[in-house]
Amino acid sequence: MTCILLFCATSLATQNQRIPTTKKFREAPKFYNAPHCPRILDDDTTSNKENICLSSSDKIVHVAMTLDSAYIRGSLAAILSVLQHTSCPQNVFFHFVASASASSSLLRTTIAGSFPYLNFRIYPFRDSAMAGLISTSIRSALDCPLNYARSYLADLLPQCVHRVVYLDSDLVLVDDIAKLAATPLGGDKVLAAPEYCTANFTSYFTPTFWSNPSLSVTFANRKACYFNTGVMVIDLNRWRAGDYTRKIEEWMDLQKRMRIYELGSLPPFLLVFAGKIAPVDHRWNQHGLGGDNFRGLCRDLHPGPVSLLHWSGKGKPWARLDANRPCPLDALWAPYDLLKPPFSFDS
């Protein structure tokens, strides 16, 4: 089964911002397949590195990530964590989604500099087309167009890609990503994600929404629970057949007119999918490590095992480490940081 894992930066600086020239990144070690892995992507030619629709693509774990200058450091750490903890790293294919206004050559050079052996492709995202759909939210960083790329995967990715796992870039994995990629979706589910039914679901929508019977009926006969859209397994064939991108856009258009929610790109996903998703174990999204969206205070892990650490929220581990004000769990992100020290003699 073909699977793509998409990492997306949860917030961006300006779309035209460049990768700071003062920041340089180390080359990561190369990781090799275990003996049981099939040999698929062992050709170093450019044509093979960018060939998505291989005849043996069902044996490939496709990984994708949104790229921007503000989050490139987190993206590189996420890539390293994926490769380090999977049994078949040479069979991983990365797909990067970047703003059409960004310098794809600069992003390509940065990725190839740290991972010269990586199989990847960069896709331009027409973020200017999102301007008329995005409403202001409680944190300006959540309003950046690239945050909404997850809603357009079925349009961006080739038709030969039948399944996608979307992941944010402010995270690291400490388990084999192939396990998450193999999550069963059942006979009719479009996506799977860890659900959190103890969260106050009503708080994600405004009184305007709940007081309008024609809107609040959306969740009738649905056991609607909060889920974090930074970790999702998506069946793209079912998504395309159901035209779910357009359904999400309809809610975004209504939001522009009625203000039915406050929090960026998450609520439209809840409106369309909450109560209709396949379960994923909570170990695959230990989220909220960045604190809330206002103060970014330190948080502890949720009870239970851990396969993925996710710094969703305002605080990011690289920023807190640079400011010498890290949270305790930021030490778990630090080993994946490829940023060179400022006075490194390694060119």
mmCIF file of C-alpha atoms in Angstrom:
data_model
loop_
_atom_site.group_PDB
_atom_site.id
_atom_site.type_symbol
_atom_site.label_atom_id
_atom_site.label_comp_id
_atom_site.label_asym_id
_atom_site.label_seq_id
_atom_site.Cartn_x
_atom_site.Cartn_y
_atom_site.Cartn_z
ATOM 1 C CA MET A 1 0.000 0.000 0.000
ATOM 2 C CA THR A 2 1.445 3.349 -1.038
ATOM 3 C CA CYS A 3 1.807 5.765 1.836
ATOM 4 C CA ILE A 4 3.074 9.312 2.076
ATOM 5 C CA LEU A 5 3.965 10.982 5.319
ATOM 6 C CA LEU A 6 3.578 14.704 5.129
ATOM 7 C CA PHE A 7 5.284 16.951 7.634
ATOM 8 C CA CYS A 8 3.994 20.473 7.759
ATOM 9 C CA ALA A 9 5.280 23.547 9.602
ATOM 10 C CA THR A 10 2.488 24.621 11.915
ATOM 11 C CA SER A 11 3.371 28.284 11.476
ATOM 12 C CA LEU A 12 5.490 30.447 9.198
ATOM 13 C CA ALA A 13 7.136 33.826 9.110
ATOM 14 C CA THR A 14 6.597 35.885 5.992
ATOM 15 C CA GLN A 15 6.265 33.939 2.766
ATOM 16 C CA ASN A 16 9.216 35.793 1.251
ATOM 17 C CA GLN A 17 11.580 35.236 4.170
ATOM 18 C CA ARG A 18 14.895 33.643 3.240
ATOM 19 C CA ILE A 19 16.806 31.008 5.156
ATOM 20 C CA PRO A 20 19.179 33.142 7.243
ATOM 21 C CA THR A 21 22.688 32.984 5.799
ATOM 22 C CA THR A 22 24.125 32.830 9.323
ATOM 23 C CA LYS A 23 22.458 29.460 9.904
ATOM 24 C CA LYS A 24 24.308 26.448 8.549
ATOM 25 C CA PHE A 25 23.374 22.833 9.020
ATOM 26 C CA ARG A 26 25.458 19.691 9.431
ATOM 27 C CA GLU A 27 25.309 16.724 7.085
ATOM 28 C CA ALA A 28 23.399 13.871 8.720
ATOM 29 C CA PRO A 29 24.748 10.322 8.674
ATOM 30 C CA LYS A 30 23.461 7.966 6.022
ATOM 31 C CA PHE A 31 21.218 5.177 7.244
ATOM 32 C CA TYR A 32 20.972 1.777 5.568
ATOM 33 C CA ASN A 33 18.216 -0.790 5.196
ATOM 34 C CA ALA A 34 17.961 -3.802 7.455
ATOM 35 C CA PRO A 35 18.561 -7.150 5.710
ATOM 36 C CA HIS A 36 14.836 -7.892 5.417
ATOM 37 C CA CYS A 37 14.051 -4.678 3.490
ATOM 38 C CA PRO A 38 13.376 -4.947 -0.268
ATOM 39 C CA ARG A 39 15.769 -2.954 -2.454
ATOM 40 C CA ILE A 40 13.763 -0.298 -4.263
ATOM 41 C CA LEU A 41 15.356 3.151 -4.235
ATOM 42 C CA ASP A 42 19.044 2.232 -4.390
ATOM 43 C CA ASP A 43 19.811 4.140 -7.613
ATOM 44 C CA ASP A 44 21.410 7.545 -7.036
ATOM 45 C CA THR A 45 20.256 9.012 -10.356
ATOM 46 C CA THR A 46 18.039 12.075 -10.250
ATOM 47 C CA SER A 47 15.322 10.364 -12.293
ATOM 48 C CA ASN A 48 14.974 7.592 -9.734
ATOM 49 C CA LYS A 49 15.138 9.983 -6.807
ATOM 50 C CA GLU A 50 12.107 11.862 -8.129
ATOM 51 C CA ASN A 51 10.165 8.924 -9.569
ATOM 52 C CA ILE A 52 7.098 8.566 -7.365
ATOM 53 C CA CYS A 53 4.990 6.150 -9.382
ATOM 54 C CA LEU A 54 7.331 3.177 -9.321
ATOM 55 C CA SER A 55 5.896 -0.246 -10.027
ATOM 56 C CA SER A 56 7.016 -1.269 -6.536
ATOM 57 C CA SER A 57 5.721 1.884 -4.864
ATOM 58 C CA ASP A 58 3.529 -0.143 -2.512
ATOM 59 C CA LYS A 59 6.735 -1.072 -0.696
ATOM 60 C CA ILE A 60 7.845 2.562 -0.360
ATOM 61 C CA VAL A 61 7.065 4.757 2.624
ATOM 62 C CA HIS A 62 6.575 8.202 1.111
ATOM 63 C CA VAL A 63 7.307 11.068 3.473
ATOM 64 C CA ALA A 64 6.392 14.660 2.782
ATOM 65 C CA MET A 65 6.849 17.903 4.654
ATOM 66 C CA THR A 66 6.003 21.531 4.137
ATOM 67 C CA LEU A 67 9.114 23.646 3.895
ATOM 68 C CA ASP A 68 9.682 27.271 4.798
ATOM 69 C CA SER A 69 12.589 29.288 6.127
ATOM 70 C CA ALA A 70 11.118 29.791 9.596
ATOM 71 C CA TYR A 71 10.707 26.065 10.284
ATOM 72 C CA ILE A 72 13.540 24.540 8.232
ATOM 73 C CA ARG A 73 15.462 23.692 11.398
ATOM 74 C CA GLY A 74 12.539 21.717 12.758
ATOM 75 C CA SER A 75 11.986 20.047 9.383
ATOM 76 C CA LEU A 76 15.576 18.791 9.242
ATOM 77 C CA ALA A 77 15.286 17.396 12.759
ATOM 78 C CA ALA A 78 12.056 15.611 11.832
ATOM 79 C CA ILE A 79 13.639 14.070 8.722
ATOM 80 C CA LEU A 80 16.592 12.819 10.752
ATOM 81 C CA SER A 81 14.305 11.263 13.371
ATOM 82 C CA VAL A 82 12.315 9.421 10.691
ATOM 83 C CA LEU A 83 15.407 7.964 9.035
ATOM 84 C CA GLN A 84 17.114 7.077 12.280
ATOM 85 C CA HIS A 85 14.223 5.044 13.669
ATOM 86 C CA THR A 86 12.876 3.207 10.628
ATOM 87 C CA SER A 87 14.101 -0.234 9.583
ATOM 88 C CA CYS A 88 14.113 0.585 5.861
ATOM 89 C CA PRO A 89 15.356 4.195 5.535
ATOM 90 C CA GLN A 90 16.520 3.703 1.936
ATOM 91 C CA ASN A 91 12.932 2.935 0.953
ATOM 92 C CA VAL A 92 11.654 6.261 2.250
ATOM 93 C CA PHE A 93 10.599 8.929 -0.258
ATOM 94 C CA PHE A 94 10.113 12.519 0.902
ATOM 95 C CA HIS A 95 7.671 14.964 -0.684
ATOM 96 C CA PHE A 96 8.112 18.603 0.306
ATOM 97 C CA VAL A 97 5.393 21.217 -0.158
ATOM 98 C CA ALA A 98 6.640 24.817 -0.292
ATOM 99 C CA SER A 99 5.094 28.170 -1.022
ATOM 100 C CA ALA A 100 5.164 29.008 -4.727
ATOM 101 C CA SER A 101 6.731 32.329 -3.751
ATOM 102 C CA ALA A 102 9.608 30.671 -1.883
ATOM 103 C CA SER A 103 13.009 29.892 -3.375
ATOM 104 C CA SER A 104 12.718 26.204 -4.186
ATOM 105 C CA SER A 105 16.378 26.090 -5.246
ATOM 106 C CA LEU A 106 17.477 27.411 -1.852
ATOM 107 C CA LEU A 107 15.252 24.927 -0.029
ATOM 108 C CA ARG A 108 16.511 22.110 -2.255
ATOM 109 C CA THR A 109 20.122 23.049 -1.554
ATOM 110 C CA THR A 110 19.505 23.135 2.191
ATOM 111 C CA ILE A 111 17.844 19.712 2.240
ATOM 112 C CA ALA A 112 20.459 18.132 -0.034
ATOM 113 C CA GLY A 113 23.254 19.635 2.041
ATOM 114 C CA SER A 114 22.159 17.771 5.151
ATOM 115 C CA PHE A 115 20.785 14.687 3.345
ATOM 116 C CA PRO A 116 22.690 14.287 0.028
ATOM 117 C CA TYR A 117 21.352 10.739 -0.407
ATOM 118 C CA LEU A 118 17.692 11.646 0.169
ATOM 119 C CA ASN A 119 14.994 10.700 -2.345
ATOM 120 C CA PHE A 120 12.690 13.734 -2.545
ATOM 121 C CA ARG A 121 10.617 16.103 -4.649
ATOM 122 C CA ILE A 122 9.443 19.669 -3.966
ATOM 123 C CA TYR A 123 5.893 20.780 -4.866
ATOM 124 C CA PRO A 124 4.907 24.465 -5.176
ATOM 125 C CA PHE A 125 1.777 25.473 -3.268
ATOM 126 C CA ARG A 126 -0.176 28.440 -4.663
ATOM 127 C CA ASP A 127 -0.651 30.121 -1.311
ATOM 128 C CA SER A 128 -1.946 33.290 -2.978
ATOM 129 C CA ALA A 129 -5.122 31.378 -3.851
ATOM 130 C CA MET A 130 -5.812 30.977 -0.125
ATOM 131 C CA ALA A 131 -5.986 34.713 0.597
ATOM 132 C CA GLY A 132 -9.739 34.936 0.147
ATOM 133 C CA LEU A 133 -10.453 31.907 2.348
ATOM 134 C CA ILE A 134 -8.272 32.437 5.425
ATOM 135 C CA SER A 135 -9.746 34.223 8.447
ATOM 136 C CA THR A 136 -7.731 35.708 11.299
ATOM 137 C CA SER A 137 -7.326 33.431 14.311
ATOM 138 C CA ILE A 138 -6.148 33.714 17.906
ATOM 139 C CA ARG A 139 -2.480 33.560 16.843
ATOM 140 C CA SER A 140 -1.230 35.209 13.659
ATOM 141 C CA ALA A 141 1.234 32.403 12.937
ATOM 142 C CA LEU A 142 -1.732 30.057 12.435
ATOM 143 C CA ASP A 143 -3.031 32.181 9.550
ATOM 144 C CA CYS A 144 -0.191 31.462 7.129
ATOM 145 C CA PRO A 145 -1.425 29.846 3.897
ATOM 146 C CA LEU A 146 0.966 26.880 4.001
ATOM 147 C CA ASN A 147 -0.802 25.679 7.153
ATOM 148 C CA TYR A 148 -3.745 24.850 4.894
ATOM 149 C CA ALA A 149 -1.752 22.671 2.470
ATOM 150 C CA ARG A 150 -2.983 19.551 4.276
ATOM 151 C CA SER A 151 -6.424 20.201 2.797
ATOM 152 C CA TYR A 152 -5.024 20.068 -0.757
ATOM 153 C CA LEU A 153 -2.962 16.892 -0.709
ATOM 154 C CA ALA A 154 -5.338 15.112 -3.078
ATOM 155 C CA ASP A 155 -4.760 17.911 -5.610
ATOM 156 C CA LEU A 156 -1.008 18.303 -5.063
ATOM 157 C CA LEU A 157 0.102 14.688 -5.062
ATOM 158 C CA PRO A 158 0.082 12.380 -8.089
ATOM 159 C CA GLN A 159 -2.923 10.147 -8.684
ATOM 160 C CA CYS A 160 -0.728 7.086 -8.133
ATOM 161 C CA VAL A 161 -0.457 8.073 -4.464
ATOM 162 C CA HIS A 162 -3.365 6.425 -2.721
ATOM 163 C CA ARG A 163 -2.584 7.023 0.943
ATOM 164 C CA VAL A 164 -0.917 9.871 2.820
ATOM 165 C CA VAL A 165 0.161 10.355 6.399
ATOM 166 C CA TYR A 166 0.317 14.025 7.243
ATOM 167 C CA LEU A 167 2.670 15.133 10.008
ATOM 168 C CA ASP A 168 3.741 18.559 11.235
ATOM 169 C CA SER A 169 7.426 19.515 11.273
ATOM 170 C CA ASP A 170 7.669 20.517 14.947
ATOM 171 C CA LEU A 171 8.029 16.899 16.025
ATOM 172 C CA VAL A 172 10.414 13.963 16.235
ATOM 173 C CA LEU A 173 9.754 10.259 15.985
ATOM 174 C CA VAL A 174 11.286 7.699 18.319
ATOM 175 C CA ASP A 175 9.680 4.664 16.666
ATOM 176 C CA ASP A 176 9.480 3.134 13.186
ATOM 177 C CA ILE A 177 7.309 5.314 10.967
ATOM 178 C CA ALA A 178 6.281 2.250 8.970
ATOM 179 C CA LYS A 179 4.089 1.207 11.905
ATOM 180 C CA LEU A 180 2.108 4.434 11.666
ATOM 181 C CA ALA A 181 1.957 4.161 7.875
ATOM 182 C CA ALA A 182 0.303 0.753 8.219
ATOM 183 C CA THR A 183 -2.614 2.081 10.297
ATOM 184 C CA PRO A 184 -5.842 0.388 9.084
ATOM 185 C CA LEU A 185 -8.592 2.725 7.934
ATOM 186 C CA GLY A 186 -11.363 0.151 7.768
ATOM 187 C CA GLY A 187 -13.931 -0.129 5.024
ATOM 188 C CA ASP A 188 -15.132 3.470 4.737
ATOM 189 C CA LYS A 189 -12.987 5.863 6.802
ATOM 190 C CA VAL A 190 -11.203 8.671 4.981
ATOM 191 C CA LEU A 191 -8.666 9.378 7.689
ATOM 192 C CA ALA A 192 -7.251 8.128 10.983
ATOM 193 C CA ALA A 193 -5.824 10.122 13.890
ATOM 194 C CA PRO A 194 -5.463 9.949 17.678
ATOM 195 C CA GLU A 195 -8.702 11.208 19.249
ATOM 196 C CA TYR A 196 -8.996 13.066 22.564
ATOM 197 C CA CYS A 197 -12.577 12.770 23.734
ATOM 198 C CA THR A 198 -11.922 14.299 27.166
ATOM 199 C CA ALA A 199 -11.152 17.684 25.568
ATOM 200 C CA ASN A 200 -13.897 20.326 25.628
ATOM 201 C CA PHE A 201 -15.043 19.980 22.020
ATOM 202 C CA THR A 202 -17.503 22.878 22.211
ATOM 203 C CA SER A 203 -14.663 25.337 22.883
ATOM 204 C CA TYR A 204 -13.383 24.981 19.328
ATOM 205 C CA PHE A 205 -16.432 26.825 17.964
ATOM 206 C CA THR A 206 -18.044 30.159 18.762
ATOM 207 C CA PRO A 207 -21.430 30.773 20.439
ATOM 208 C CA THR A 208 -22.614 31.875 16.993
ATOM 209 C CA PHE A 209 -22.081 28.331 15.746
ATOM 210 C CA TRP A 210 -23.726 26.541 18.687
ATOM 211 C CA SER A 211 -26.709 28.901 18.820
ATOM 212 C CA ASN A 212 -27.562 28.322 15.163
ATOM 213 C CA PRO A 213 -29.592 25.092 14.828
ATOM 214 C CA SER A 214 -28.749 24.698 11.158
ATOM 215 C CA LEU A 215 -25.039 24.716 12.042
ATOM 216 C CA SER A 216 -24.911 22.849 15.341
ATOM 217 C CA VAL A 217 -26.848 19.966 13.781
ATOM 218 C CA THR A 218 -23.600 19.201 11.930
ATOM 219 C CA PHE A 219 -22.512 17.059 14.872
ATOM 220 C CA ALA A 220 -25.850 15.352 15.453
ATOM 221 C CA ASN A 221 -25.514 11.567 15.640
ATOM 222 C CA ARG A 222 -21.723 11.891 15.643
ATOM 223 C CA LYS A 223 -19.509 11.158 18.637
ATOM 224 C CA ALA A 224 -17.397 14.169 17.777
ATOM 225 C CA CYS A 225 -14.031 14.356 19.558
ATOM 226 C CA TYR A 226 -11.055 16.650 19.185
ATOM 227 C CA PHE A 227 -8.147 15.353 17.127
ATOM 228 C CA ASN A 228 -4.868 17.071 16.325
ATOM 229 C CA THR A 229 -4.446 17.486 12.572
ATOM 230 C CA GLY A 230 -0.656 17.299 12.851
ATOM 231 C CA VAL A 231 -0.838 13.486 12.713
ATOM 232 C CA MET A 232 -3.295 12.008 10.207
ATOM 233 C CA VAL A 233 -3.408 8.960 7.963
ATOM 234 C CA ILE A 234 -5.488 9.822 4.882
ATOM 235 C CA ASP A 235 -6.924 7.634 2.127
ATOM 236 C CA LEU A 236 -6.505 9.937 -0.868
ATOM 237 C CA ASN A 237 -8.722 7.850 -3.145
ATOM 238 C CA ARG A 238 -11.649 8.238 -0.736
ATOM 239 C CA TRP A 239 -10.793 11.904 -0.221
ATOM 240 C CA ARG A 240 -10.901 12.549 -3.956
ATOM 241 C CA ALA A 241 -14.097 10.554 -4.425
ATOM 242 C CA GLY A 242 -15.808 12.525 -1.660
ATOM 243 C CA ASP A 243 -14.432 15.902 -2.821
ATOM 244 C CA TYR A 244 -13.419 16.727 0.750
ATOM 245 C CA THR A 245 -11.206 19.662 -0.213
ATOM 246 C CA ARG A 246 -14.282 21.485 -1.453
ATOM 247 C CA LYS A 247 -16.228 20.586 1.707
ATOM 248 C CA ILE A 248 -13.484 22.111 3.849
ATOM 249 C CA GLU A 249 -13.448 25.224 1.657
ATOM 250 C CA GLU A 250 -17.208 25.629 2.110
ATOM 251 C CA TRP A 251 -16.758 25.824 5.888
ATOM 252 C CA MET A 252 -13.883 28.290 5.471
ATOM 253 C CA ASP A 253 -16.079 30.458 3.264
ATOM 254 C CA LEU A 254 -18.840 30.426 5.880
ATOM 255 C CA GLN A 255 -16.290 31.357 8.545
ATOM 256 C CA LYS A 256 -15.447 34.509 6.595
ATOM 257 C CA ARG A 257 -19.100 35.554 6.814
ATOM 258 C CA MET A 258 -20.197 34.337 10.272
ATOM 259 C CA ARG A 259 -17.101 33.760 12.487
ATOM 260 C CA ILE A 260 -17.961 30.246 13.670
ATOM 261 C CA TYR A 261 -14.492 29.335 15.059
ATOM 262 C CA GLU A 262 -11.247 30.942 16.234
ATOM 263 C CA LEU A 263 -8.384 28.499 15.615
ATOM 264 C CA GLY A 264 -6.879 28.459 12.115
ATOM 265 C CA SER A 265 -6.993 25.345 9.947
ATOM 266 C CA LEU A 266 -8.129 22.865 12.637
ATOM 267 C CA PRO A 267 -11.893 23.590 12.946
ATOM 268 C CA PRO A 268 -12.754 22.909 9.279
ATOM 269 C CA PHE A 269 -11.258 19.433 9.685
ATOM 270 C CA LEU A 270 -13.296 18.894 12.845
ATOM 271 C CA LEU A 271 -16.463 20.031 11.095
ATOM 272 C CA VAL A 272 -15.974 17.558 8.261
ATOM 273 C CA PHE A 273 -14.374 14.578 10.017
ATOM 274 C CA ALA A 274 -14.852 14.637 13.812
ATOM 275 C CA GLY A 275 -16.675 11.494 14.893
ATOM 276 C CA LYS A 276 -15.968 9.812 11.545
ATOM 277 C CA ILE A 277 -12.319 8.780 11.825
ATOM 278 C CA ALA A 278 -10.399 5.582 12.484
ATOM 279 C CA PRO A 279 -8.460 5.462 15.767
ATOM 280 C CA VAL A 280 -4.702 5.813 16.160
ATOM 281 C CA ASP A 281 -2.950 5.058 19.447
ATOM 282 C CA HIS A 282 -2.096 8.190 21.451
ATOM 283 C CA ARG A 283 1.572 7.178 21.483
ATOM 284 C CA TRP A 284 1.731 8.532 17.917
ATOM 285 C CA ASN A 285 0.913 12.100 18.935
ATOM 286 C CA GLN A 286 2.271 13.197 22.275
ATOM 287 C CA HIS A 287 1.147 16.698 21.341
ATOM 288 C CA GLY A 288 0.973 20.054 23.113
ATOM 289 C CA LEU A 289 4.646 20.097 24.153
ATOM 290 C CA GLY A 290 4.904 23.674 22.873
ATOM 291 C CA GLY A 291 2.358 24.832 25.439
ATOM 292 C CA ASP A 292 -0.819 26.759 24.737
ATOM 293 C CA ASN A 293 -1.241 29.234 21.881
ATOM 294 C CA PHE A 294 -0.784 32.286 24.125
ATOM 295 C CA ARG A 295 2.070 31.677 26.576
ATOM 296 C CA GLY A 296 3.801 28.490 25.428
ATOM 297 C CA LEU A 297 4.422 27.201 28.953
ATOM 298 C CA CYS A 298 6.260 23.941 29.627
ATOM 299 C CA ARG A 299 4.183 20.777 29.595
ATOM 300 C CA ASP A 300 4.759 17.151 30.548
ATOM 301 C CA LEU A 301 4.106 14.053 28.486
ATOM 302 C CA HIS A 302 0.691 12.445 28.570
ATOM 303 C CA PRO A 303 0.548 9.110 30.427
ATOM 304 C CA GLY A 304 1.464 6.076 28.365
ATOM 305 C CA PRO A 305 4.080 5.016 25.797
ATOM 306 C CA VAL A 306 5.673 7.425 23.338
ATOM 307 C CA SER A 307 6.388 6.968 19.615
ATOM 308 C CA LEU A 308 6.147 10.609 18.499
ATOM 309 C CA LEU A 309 6.864 13.851 20.363
ATOM 310 C CA HIS A 310 4.997 16.886 19.007
ATOM 311 C CA TRP A 311 5.771 20.479 20.045
ATOM 312 C CA SER A 312 2.403 21.839 18.917
ATOM 313 C CA GLY A 313 1.496 25.159 20.496
ATOM 314 C CA LYS A 314 3.332 28.447 20.702
ATOM 315 C CA GLY A 315 6.699 27.315 22.103
ATOM 316 C CA LYS A 316 9.195 25.547 19.814
ATOM 317 C CA PRO A 317 12.176 23.636 21.217
ATOM 318 C CA TRP A 318 14.799 25.289 18.997
ATOM 319 C CA ALA A 319 13.645 28.781 20.002
ATOM 320 C CA ARG A 320 13.646 27.951 23.710
ATOM 321 C CA LEU A 321 17.060 26.288 23.473
ATOM 322 C CA ASP A 322 18.501 29.327 21.682
ATOM 323 C CA ALA A 323 17.071 31.609 24.373
ATOM 324 C CA ASN A 324 18.585 29.436 27.146
ATOM 325 C CA ARG A 325 15.079 28.913 28.528
ATOM 326 C CA PRO A 326 14.365 25.316 27.528
ATOM 327 C CA CYS A 327 11.596 23.183 28.902
ATOM 328 C CA PRO A 328 12.697 19.801 30.283
ATOM 329 C CA LEU A 329 11.313 17.874 27.297
ATOM 330 C CA ASP A 330 13.201 20.075 24.821
ATOM 331 C CA ALA A 331 16.249 17.966 25.685
ATOM 332 C CA LEU A 332 14.568 15.104 23.782
ATOM 333 C CA TRP A 333 14.492 17.221 20.597
ATOM 334 C CA ALA A 334 18.063 18.511 20.860
ATOM 335 C CA PRO A 335 19.869 15.317 19.636
ATOM 336 C CA TYR A 336 18.129 15.689 16.243
ATOM 337 C CA ASP A 337 19.142 19.331 15.764
ATOM 338 C CA LEU A 338 21.465 19.663 12.748
ATOM 339 C CA LEU A 339 22.240 23.357 13.236
ATOM 340 C CA LYS A 340 25.972 24.027 13.332
ATOM 341 C CA PRO A 341 27.332 26.035 16.281
ATOM 342 C CA PRO A 342 27.726 29.737 15.400
ATOM 343 C CA PHE A 343 31.527 29.578 15.593
ATOM 344 C CA SER A 344 31.975 26.201 13.939
ATOM 345 C CA PHE A 345 35.091 25.854 11.782
ATOM 346 C CA ASP A 346 33.359 23.211 9.670
ATOM 347 C CA SER A 347 32.414 25.026 6.467
#
